Amino acid sequence: MITGGAGGMGVATARIVGRDHSLVLCDVRKDRLDAAVATLDELGIEATAVHCDVTDRDAVATLFDTASGLGPIASVIHTAGVSPSMGDAEYVMRTNAIGTVNVDEAFYATAGEGAAIVNVASMAAHLLPEEIIPTSLFPRALSDESAFMSDMLSACEMAPEEARSGLAYALSKTFVRWYSTSQAERFNARGLRIVSVSPGSVDTEMGRLEEQAGAGAMVTDAAVPRWGKPEEMAELLAFCAGERAGYLTGTDILNDGGVVASMRERARVAADEV
């Protein structure tokens, strides 16, 4: 199953995993979802489309019911998410954080031994100073959605209003990274793997929305000074979800062309020169 299946990374990943698995694509944009299924069909890859908003727990339950009706769930690749330019802080946080909880908890309740879920975080999850991340409040997302959302939006108020959706994005993806590591032992008790991947700036429609908001400059300053290709991310996502990665769980893989490494090293050098 691929959430966000109509997006650039979703379709690229579907082209790989669809070679030897039955495929379920879900997306909140029905027109784009239908187009993605048609594109895959031209490649000889059959996919079942499910129109689904991952922030709707009942819709996610229906999604998993549909997938389970096709056979055992081998893996879920959760690419569904939004960037800062796509909405306000509440929308960004709900989609990225609560959407992840909804999908992952449904996977935990539904999938059988040996299955894996791969969540898409972001390099933004590696850039926030530890002291501003309300990690102690993250577990509330599993027990009290309203309290969690209130806590996270309060945390975003440290930023000017025009920057809050950006902070919400970084915090929500930091949450995805936290969840994918903190829940590994619980998932393993049911024979399930959970991993997250943190892409850098990827040449997709959503990625390019952020080009003028700072992503373009980070690409220029990266160790690999170019945009990542959706296919490069797809290969990693597919590997993490597959049987060859059977020992991989409870971790995040940063795949950002060296952006974070370059920024940290340049900050260190600048500090030494002061």
Coordinates of C-alpha atoms in Angstrom, one line a residue, residues 50-233:
V50 CA -8.8 4.3 -2.8
H51 CA -9.7 7.9 -2.3
C52 CA -8.7 8.6 1.3
D53 CA -7.9 11.4 3.6
V54 CA -5.4 10.1 6.1
T55 CA -6.5 12.5 8.8
D56 CA -9.9 10.7 8.8
R57 CA -9.5 7.6 11.0
D58 CA -12.7 6.0 9.6
A59 CA -11.4 6.5 6.0
V60 CA -8.1 4.9 6.9
A61 CA -9.9 1.9 8.4
T62 CA -11.8 1.5 5.1
L63 CA -8.5 1.8 3.2
F64 CA -7.0 -1.1 5.3
D65 CA -10.1 -3.1 4.9
T66 CA -9.9 -2.8 1.1
A67 CA -6.2 -3.7 1.1
S68 CA -6.8 -6.7 3.4
G69 CA -9.5 -8.0 1.0
L70 CA -6.8 -8.3 -1.7
G71 CA -4.5 -10.4 0.4
P72 CA -2.0 -10.2 3.3
I73 CA -0.4 -6.7 3.7
A74 CA 3.3 -7.0 2.9
S75 CA 4.1 -3.3 3.5
V76 CA 2.8 0.2 3.7
I77 CA 4.8 3.1 2.3
H78 CA 3.4 6.2 3.9
T79 CA 4.3 9.2 1.7
A80 CA 1.2 11.2 2.3
G81 CA 1.9 14.6 3.7
V82 CA 1.9 18.4 3.0
S83 CA 4.5 21.1 2.9
P84 CA 4.4 24.6 4.6
S85 CA 3.2 26.3 1.5
M86 CA 0.1 24.1 1.3
G87 CA -1.7 25.3 4.4
D88 CA -1.7 26.8 7.9
A89 CA 0.0 25.3 10.9
E90 CA -3.0 23.3 12.0
Y91 CA -3.5 21.7 8.6
V92 CA 0.2 20.9 8.3
M93 CA 0.4 19.4 11.8
R94 CA -2.8 17.4 11.5
T95 CA -1.9 16.0 8.1
N96 CA 1.7 15.0 8.8
A97 CA 1.5 13.9 12.4
I98 CA -2.1 12.7 13.0
G99 CA -2.2 11.2 9.5
T100 CA 0.9 9.2 10.4
V101 CA -0.6 8.0 13.7
N102 CA -3.8 7.0 11.9
V103 CA -2.1 5.0 9.2
D104 CA 0.5 3.4 11.4
E105 CA -1.9 2.4 14.1
A106 CA -4.2 0.8 11.5
F107 CA -1.2 -1.0 10.1
Y108 CA -0.3 -2.2 13.6
A109 CA -3.8 -3.6 14.1
T110 CA -4.1 -5.1 10.7
A111 CA -0.8 -6.4 9.3
G112 CA 0.6 -9.8 9.9
E113 CA 4.0 -10.9 11.0
G114 CA 6.8 -9.9 8.7
A115 CA 5.1 -6.8 7.3
A116 CA 6.8 -3.4 7.3
I117 CA 5.8 0.2 7.3
V118 CA 8.0 3.1 6.0
N119 CA 7.1 6.6 7.0
V120 CA 8.3 9.7 5.2
A121 CA 9.8 12.3 7.5
S122 CA 12.0 15.1 6.2
M123 CA 15.5 16.5 6.6
A124 CA 13.7 19.3 8.5
A125 CA 13.4 16.7 11.3
H126 CA 17.2 16.9 11.6
L127 CA 17.5 20.7 11.7
L128 CA 15.5 21.9 14.7
P129 CA 17.4 22.7 17.9
E130 CA 16.6 20.0 20.5
E131 CA 15.6 22.6 23.1
I132 CA 12.6 23.8 21.1
I133 CA 11.2 20.3 20.3
P134 CA 8.5 19.3 22.8
T135 CA 9.4 15.6 22.7
S136 CA 7.9 14.9 26.1
L137 CA 4.4 15.8 24.6
F138 CA 4.7 13.6 21.5
P139 CA 3.2 10.5 23.2
R140 CA -0.1 12.4 23.6
A141 CA -0.8 11.8 19.9
L142 CA -1.5 8.2 20.7
S143 CA -4.0 8.8 23.5
D144 CA -5.4 12.3 23.2
E145 CA -5.4 13.8 19.7
S146 CA -7.0 17.1 20.8
A147 CA -4.5 17.7 23.6
F148 CA -1.6 16.8 21.2
M149 CA -2.8 19.3 18.6
S150 CA -3.2 22.0 21.2
D151 CA 0.3 21.4 22.5
M152 CA 1.9 21.4 19.1
L153 CA 0.1 24.6 17.9
S154 CA 1.1 26.2 21.2
A155 CA 4.7 25.2 20.5
C156 CA 4.4 26.9 17.0
E157 CA 3.5 30.2 18.6
M158 CA 7.1 30.9 19.3
A159 CA 7.5 31.8 15.6
P160 CA 6.0 34.8 13.9
E161 CA 2.6 34.0 12.4
E162 CA 3.9 33.9 8.9
A163 CA 6.5 31.3 9.9
R164 CA 4.3 29.0 11.9
S165 CA 3.4 26.6 9.1
G166 CA 7.1 26.1 8.5
L167 CA 7.7 25.4 12.1
A168 CA 4.7 23.1 12.2
Y169 CA 6.1 21.2 9.2
A170 CA 9.5 20.7 11.0
L171 CA 7.8 19.7 14.3
S172 CA 5.4 17.4 12.5
K173 CA 8.2 15.6 10.7
T174 CA 10.3 15.5 13.9
F175 CA 7.3 13.7 15.4
V176 CA 7.2 11.2 12.5
R177 CA 10.9 10.5 13.1
W178 CA 10.2 10.1 16.9
Y179 CA 7.2 7.9 16.4
S180 CA 9.1 5.6 13.9
T181 CA 11.8 5.0 16.5
S182 CA 9.9 5.0 19.8
Q183 CA 7.3 2.5 18.6
A184 CA 9.8 -0.1 17.2
E185 CA 9.8 -2.4 20.2
R186 CA 6.0 -2.4 20.4
F187 CA 5.7 -3.1 16.7
N188 CA 8.3 -5.8 16.9
A189 CA 6.2 -7.7 19.5
R190 CA 3.8 -8.3 16.7
G191 CA 6.6 -9.2 14.2
L192 CA 6.3 -5.8 12.4
R193 CA 9.0 -3.4 11.3
I194 CA 8.8 0.4 11.3
V195 CA 11.2 2.7 9.7
S196 CA 11.3 6.4 8.6
V197 CA 13.1 8.0 5.7
S198 CA 14.0 11.7 5.7
P199 CA 14.3 13.0 2.2
G200 CA 15.9 16.3 1.3
S201 CA 14.6 18.6 -1.5
V202 CA 13.1 16.3 -4.1
D203 CA 12.1 17.3 -7.6
T204 CA 8.4 16.8 -7.2
E205 CA 5.4 19.2 -7.5
M206 CA 5.3 19.5 -3.7
G207 CA 9.1 19.9 -3.4
R208 CA 9.2 22.7 -5.9
L209 CA 6.5 24.6 -4.0
E210 CA 9.2 25.2 -1.3
E211 CA 11.9 26.3 -3.7
Q212 CA 11.4 30.0 -3.1
A213 CA 10.9 29.4 0.6
G214 CA 14.5 28.4 1.3
A215 CA 14.7 24.9 -0.2
G216 CA 16.5 26.2 -3.3
A217 CA 19.3 27.8 -1.3
M218 CA 19.8 24.6 0.7
V219 CA 20.1 22.6 -2.5
T220 CA 22.8 24.9 -3.8
D221 CA 24.7 24.6 -0.6
A222 CA 24.5 20.8 -0.3
A223 CA 27.4 18.4 -0.7
V224 CA 25.5 17.1 -3.8
P225 CA 24.2 20.5 -5.2
R226 CA 21.1 19.4 -7.0
W227 CA 17.6 18.3 -6.3
G228 CA 16.9 14.7 -5.4
K229 CA 15.1 12.6 -8.0
P230 CA 11.8 10.9 -7.0
E231 CA 13.3 7.6 -8.4
E232 CA 16.2 7.9 -5.9
M233 CA 13.9 8.2 -3.0

